[in-house]
Amino acid sequence: MVFLIEILNGTHETVTYRSMSGVRAFVNRDAEDFPLHWHTALEIIHPVENEYTVKTNGKTVTFYPGDILLIPPGELHALFAPADGERLILQFDYSLFTGLDGMDFLLHALRPCLLICRLDEPDAAASLSGLLHDILREYSGDDPFREASVRSLLLRFFVILGRTVVTQAGKFPEFSPSKQQEYIEKFMSICSYINDHCSEPLQIDEIARLAGFSRYHFSRLFKQFTGLSCHEYLTGRRLAHAERLLLSPNLSVTEVAMRSGWGSLSTFNRLFREKNGCTPSSYRSLNRGVMLDVEAENLQE
């Protein structure tokens, strides 16, 4: 039997990647519920038999066979299983793809969780379901180049997911199709710009000017596209950047805060605790065993 949670320290789950670097895939039939916990892996849950329920960030989602739920890294969540059931679970290190254009934006679009419902998005749900089963087969097999195959399937999964997210329900329904596409590309570019410069003292007026809008129209369209205000999006990017820097033992918490764009240590500590349920120091201790090559990034800043 494969257990959903193998190592739990308080609320922090350490995901172990034994069979393949950065990827864990299995079928779970465990009827046990799991309390609030979080992990640095991105988790995908795909029910095969009976429903499954997830609670995260005050939101309760019950989903059914054919549906797909994605829980991004760092999100506190609890799991509730029926007495009988089966679901495909995929956990993986999202940093495998963060260097690709659009992937950082997509990660933020997933928060606090994202449900692809087969009734609302039948084509996307069917395609994504097929890819998840292909990933499980490759992961569980012994064919040569299976790790390369799994990563290529994961990449295809996120291409379909990303296209579904940016077009879902029409991000700018008041505009013509050509203008919608123009604005989608423009705001994806703006999100990438914020991702790349989040540690700098960015101002909304400056970002609006780069996008070619007044502050008022930029703020309205940005929230329409991302579901977040520009300030909320920027805060999320800075916190994510800080989480990576905290994995470097050579930086103090104060240095991490400054390098992540925070002018106030108290504000950084407060917002970090609100997001992760622990202090930056505790987060560092809980993730002491996580290996990320951040030293080169630190030297380049």
Coordinates of C-alpha atoms in Angstrom, one line a residue:
M1 CA 0.0 0.0 0.0
V2 CA 1.2 3.5 -0.8
F3 CA 0.5 6.0 1.9
L4 CA -0.5 9.5 1.0
I5 CA 1.6 11.1 3.8
E6 CA 4.8 9.4 4.7
I7 CA 6.6 12.0 6.8
L8 CA 4.7 14.6 8.8
N9 CA 6.3 17.1 11.2
G10 CA 3.7 19.2 12.8
T11 CA 1.9 20.7 9.8
H12 CA 4.8 20.2 7.4
E13 CA 4.8 17.1 5.1
T14 CA 8.1 16.1 3.6
V15 CA 7.4 14.6 0.2
T16 CA 9.9 11.8 -0.6
Y17 CA 10.9 11.3 -4.2
R18 CA 12.3 7.7 -4.2
S19 CA 11.6 6.3 -7.6
M20 CA 12.2 9.5 -9.7
S21 CA 13.8 12.8 -9.1
G22 CA 11.2 15.5 -8.2
V23 CA 8.2 13.3 -9.0
R24 CA 6.0 11.0 -7.0
A25 CA 2.9 9.3 -8.6
F26 CA 0.6 6.6 -7.1
V27 CA -2.9 5.3 -6.7
N28 CA -4.3 5.9 -3.2
R29 CA -7.2 3.9 -1.7
D30 CA -6.7 5.1 1.9
A31 CA -10.0 6.0 3.7
E32 CA -8.1 8.0 6.3
D33 CA -8.6 11.8 6.7
F34 CA -5.6 14.0 7.0
P35 CA -5.4 17.2 9.1
L36 CA -4.1 20.6 7.9
H37 CA -0.7 20.2 6.4
W38 CA 1.5 21.7 3.7
H39 CA 4.4 20.8 1.5
T40 CA 6.8 22.3 -1.0
A41 CA 5.5 20.0 -3.7
L42 CA 2.7 20.8 -6.1
E43 CA -0.1 18.2 -5.6
I44 CA -2.6 16.9 -8.2
I45 CA -5.5 14.8 -7.1
H46 CA -7.7 13.0 -9.6
P47 CA -10.5 10.8 -8.2
V48 CA -11.1 7.5 -10.1
E49 CA -13.8 6.1 -7.8
N50 CA -16.0 8.1 -5.5
E51 CA -15.6 11.7 -4.4
Y52 CA -12.8 13.4 -2.4
T53 CA -12.9 16.6 -0.3
V54 CA -10.2 19.2 0.3
K55 CA -10.3 22.1 2.6
T56 CA -7.8 25.0 2.0
N57 CA -7.7 28.6 2.9
G58 CA -11.3 28.5 4.3
K59 CA -12.5 26.9 1.1
T60 CA -14.1 23.4 0.9
V61 CA -14.0 21.6 -2.4
T62 CA -15.7 18.2 -3.0
F63 CA -14.8 16.8 -6.4
Y64 CA -15.7 13.6 -8.3
P65 CA -14.3 11.0 -10.8
G66 CA -13.1 12.8 -13.9
D67 CA -12.4 16.1 -12.0
I68 CA -8.8 17.3 -11.3
L69 CA -7.8 19.4 -8.3
L70 CA -4.4 21.1 -8.1
I71 CA -2.9 22.4 -4.8
P72 CA 0.1 24.7 -5.2
P73 CA 3.2 24.5 -2.9
G74 CA 2.9 26.0 0.5
E75 CA -0.9 25.9 0.8
L76 CA -2.3 24.5 4.1
H77 CA -4.9 21.9 3.3
A78 CA -6.8 19.1 4.9
L79 CA -8.0 15.9 3.1
F80 CA -11.3 14.0 3.6
A81 CA -11.8 10.6 2.0
P82 CA -14.9 8.5 1.6
A83 CA -15.1 5.0 3.2
D84 CA -14.3 3.5 -0.2
G85 CA -12.7 5.1 -3.2
E86 CA -9.6 5.5 -5.3
R87 CA -7.7 8.5 -6.6
L88 CA -4.6 9.1 -8.6
I89 CA -2.1 11.3 -6.7
L90 CA 0.8 13.2 -8.3
Q91 CA 3.2 15.3 -6.3
F92 CA 6.2 17.0 -7.9
D93 CA 8.8 19.7 -7.6
Y94 CA 7.3 22.6 -9.5
S95 CA 10.7 24.3 -9.8
L96 CA 11.4 21.8 -12.6
F97 CA 9.4 24.1 -14.9
T98 CA 9.6 27.6 -13.3
G99 CA 12.1 28.9 -15.8
L100 CA 9.6 28.5 -18.6
D101 CA 7.6 31.5 -19.8
G102 CA 4.2 31.7 -18.2
M103 CA 4.7 29.0 -15.6
D104 CA 5.2 31.4 -12.7
F105 CA 1.9 33.1 -13.6
L106 CA 0.2 29.8 -13.8
L107 CA 1.5 28.8 -10.3
H108 CA -0.2 31.9 -8.8
A109 CA -3.4 31.2 -10.8
L110 CA -3.6 27.9 -8.9
R111 CA -3.9 29.5 -5.5
P112 CA -5.4 28.5 -3.1
C113 CA -6.4 25.6 -5.3
L114 CA -7.7 25.0 -8.8
L115 CA -10.5 22.6 -9.8
I116 CA -10.9 21.4 -13.4
C117 CA -14.4 20.1 -13.4
R118 CA -15.3 17.6 -16.1
L119 CA -18.8 19.0 -16.4
D120 CA -17.6 22.6 -17.0
E121 CA -14.4 21.8 -19.0
P122 CA -15.0 18.3 -20.5
D123 CA -12.4 18.5 -23.2
A124 CA -9.6 19.8 -21.0
A125 CA -10.6 17.5 -18.1
A126 CA -10.5 14.5 -20.5
S127 CA -7.1 15.5 -22.0
L128 CA -5.6 16.1 -18.6
S129 CA -7.0 12.9 -17.2
G130 CA -5.4 10.9 -20.0
L131 CA -2.0 12.6 -19.4
L132 CA -2.2 11.8 -15.7
H133 CA -2.8 8.1 -16.4
D134 CA 0.0 8.1 -19.0
I135 CA 2.3 9.7 -16.4
L136 CA 1.4 7.0 -13.8
R137 CA 2.1 4.2 -16.4
E138 CA 5.5 5.6 -17.3
Y139 CA 6.4 6.3 -13.7
S140 CA 5.5 2.8 -12.6
G141 CA 7.1 1.1 -15.6
D142 CA 10.7 0.2 -16.4
D143 CA 11.1 1.4 -19.9
P144 CA 14.3 3.3 -20.8
F145 CA 14.0 7.2 -20.7
R146 CA 11.0 6.9 -18.4
E147 CA 12.0 10.0 -16.5
A148 CA 12.3 12.1 -19.7
S149 CA 8.9 10.7 -20.7
V150 CA 7.3 11.7 -17.4
R151 CA 8.7 15.2 -17.6
S152 CA 7.5 15.6 -21.2
L153 CA 4.0 14.5 -20.3
L154 CA 4.0 16.8 -17.3
L155 CA 5.0 19.7 -19.5
R156 CA 2.2 18.8 -21.9
F157 CA -0.2 18.7 -18.9
F158 CA 0.7 22.2 -17.9
V159 CA 0.5 23.6 -21.5
I160 CA -3.1 22.4 -21.7
L161 CA -3.8 23.5 -18.1
G162 CA -2.3 27.0 -18.8
R163 CA -4.3 27.5 -22.0
T164 CA -7.5 26.4 -20.1
V165 CA -6.8 28.8 -17.3
V166 CA -6.1 31.9 -19.4
T167 CA -9.2 31.3 -21.7
Q168 CA -11.5 29.9 -19.0
A169 CA -14.8 31.8 -19.2
G170 CA -13.1 34.6 -21.1
K171 CA -10.7 36.8 -19.2
F172 CA -11.9 39.9 -21.0
P173 CA -15.4 39.1 -22.3
E174 CA -16.2 42.8 -23.0
F175 CA -13.6 42.9 -25.8
S176 CA -13.5 41.4 -29.2
P177 CA -11.6 38.0 -29.6
S178 CA -8.6 39.7 -31.1
K179 CA -8.4 42.3 -28.3
Q180 CA -8.9 39.5 -25.7
Q181 CA -5.9 37.7 -27.1
E182 CA -3.9 40.9 -27.2
Y183 CA -4.7 41.6 -23.5
I184 CA -4.0 38.0 -22.4
E185 CA -0.5 38.2 -24.0
K186 CA 0.0 41.7 -22.5
F187 CA -0.9 40.7 -19.0
M188 CA 1.0 37.4 -19.1
S189 CA 4.0 39.6 -20.0
I190 CA 3.3 42.0 -17.2
C191 CA 3.1 39.0 -14.7
S192 CA 6.4 37.8 -16.0
Y193 CA 7.9 41.2 -15.5
I194 CA 6.7 41.3 -11.9
N195 CA 8.1 37.8 -11.3
D196 CA 11.5 38.9 -12.6
H197 CA 11.6 42.2 -10.7
C198 CA 9.6 41.4 -7.5
S199 CA 12.6 42.1 -5.3
E200 CA 12.9 45.6 -6.6
P201 CA 10.9 48.6 -5.3
L202 CA 8.1 48.3 -7.9
Q203 CA 5.4 50.9 -8.1
I204 CA 1.9 50.3 -9.6
D205 CA 2.1 53.5 -11.5
E206 CA 5.3 52.4 -13.1
I207 CA 3.9 48.9 -14.0
A208 CA 0.8 50.5 -15.5
R209 CA 2.9 52.8 -17.6
L210 CA 4.9 49.9 -18.9
A211 CA 1.6 48.2 -19.8
G212 CA 0.3 51.3 -21.6
F213 CA -2.7 51.9 -19.3
S214 CA -3.7 54.5 -16.7
R215 CA -3.4 53.3 -13.2
Y216 CA -7.2 52.9 -12.9
H217 CA -7.7 50.8 -16.0
F218 CA -4.5 48.8 -15.3
S219 CA -5.7 47.9 -11.8
R220 CA -9.1 46.9 -13.0
L221 CA -7.8 44.8 -15.9
F222 CA -5.0 43.2 -13.9
K223 CA -7.5 42.0 -11.2
Q224 CA -9.8 40.8 -14.0
F225 CA -7.0 38.7 -15.5
T226 CA -5.3 37.3 -12.3
G227 CA -8.1 37.5 -9.7
L228 CA -5.7 39.5 -7.5
S229 CA -4.9 43.1 -7.2
C230 CA -1.4 44.0 -8.4
H231 CA -0.3 44.6 -4.8
E232 CA -1.6 41.1 -3.8
Y233 CA 0.2 39.5 -6.8
L234 CA 3.5 41.3 -6.0
T235 CA 3.2 40.4 -2.4
G236 CA 2.8 36.7 -3.3
R237 CA 5.8 36.8 -5.6
R238 CA 8.0 38.4 -2.9
L239 CA 6.9 35.8 -0.4
A240 CA 7.6 33.0 -2.9
H241 CA 11.1 34.5 -3.5
A242 CA 11.7 34.7 0.2
E243 CA 10.8 31.0 0.7
R244 CA 13.5 30.0 -1.8
L245 CA 16.1 32.3 -0.1
L246 CA 15.3 30.9 3.3
L247 CA 16.6 27.5 2.1
S248 CA 20.1 29.1 2.0
P249 CA 21.7 28.8 5.5
N250 CA 24.1 31.6 4.8
L251 CA 21.4 34.4 4.8
S252 CA 19.8 35.8 7.9
V253 CA 16.1 36.3 8.0
T254 CA 16.7 40.1 7.8
E255 CA 18.8 39.6 4.7
V256 CA 16.1 37.4 3.1
A257 CA 13.5 40.1 3.8
M258 CA 15.6 42.8 2.2
R259 CA 16.6 40.7 -0.8
S260 CA 12.9 39.9 -1.4
G261 CA 11.9 43.5 -1.6
W262 CA 10.6 44.1 1.9
G263 CA 11.5 47.4 3.5
S264 CA 10.0 46.4 6.8
L265 CA 11.1 43.2 8.6
S266 CA 7.9 43.3 10.8
T267 CA 5.7 43.5 7.7
F268 CA 7.6 40.6 6.1
N269 CA 7.3 38.5 9.3
R270 CA 3.6 39.2 9.6
L271 CA 2.7 38.4 6.0
F272 CA 4.9 35.4 5.9
R273 CA 3.2 33.9 9.0
E274 CA -0.2 34.7 7.6
K275 CA 0.6 32.8 4.4
N276 CA 2.6 29.8 5.8
G277 CA 1.3 29.5 9.4
C278 CA 4.8 29.8 10.8
T279 CA 7.6 32.3 11.1
P280 CA 10.4 32.5 8.5
S281 CA 12.8 30.9 11.0
S282 CA 10.5 28.0 11.6
Y283 CA 10.0 27.6 7.9
R284 CA 13.7 27.4 7.4
S285 CA 14.0 24.7 10.2
L286 CA 11.2 22.7 8.8
N287 CA 12.8 22.7 5.3
R288 CA 16.4 22.2 6.4
G289 CA 16.5 18.9 4.4
V290 CA 15.3 20.4 1.2
M291 CA 18.1 20.8 -1.4
L292 CA 17.8 23.7 -3.8
D293 CA 20.6 25.4 -5.6
V294 CA 20.0 29.0 -4.5
E295 CA 23.6 30.0 -3.7
A296 CA 24.3 31.0 -7.3
E297 CA 21.1 33.1 -7.4
N298 CA 22.2 34.8 -4.2
L299 CA 25.6 35.7 -5.6
Q300 CA 24.1 37.2 -8.8
E301 CA 21.7 39.6 -6.9

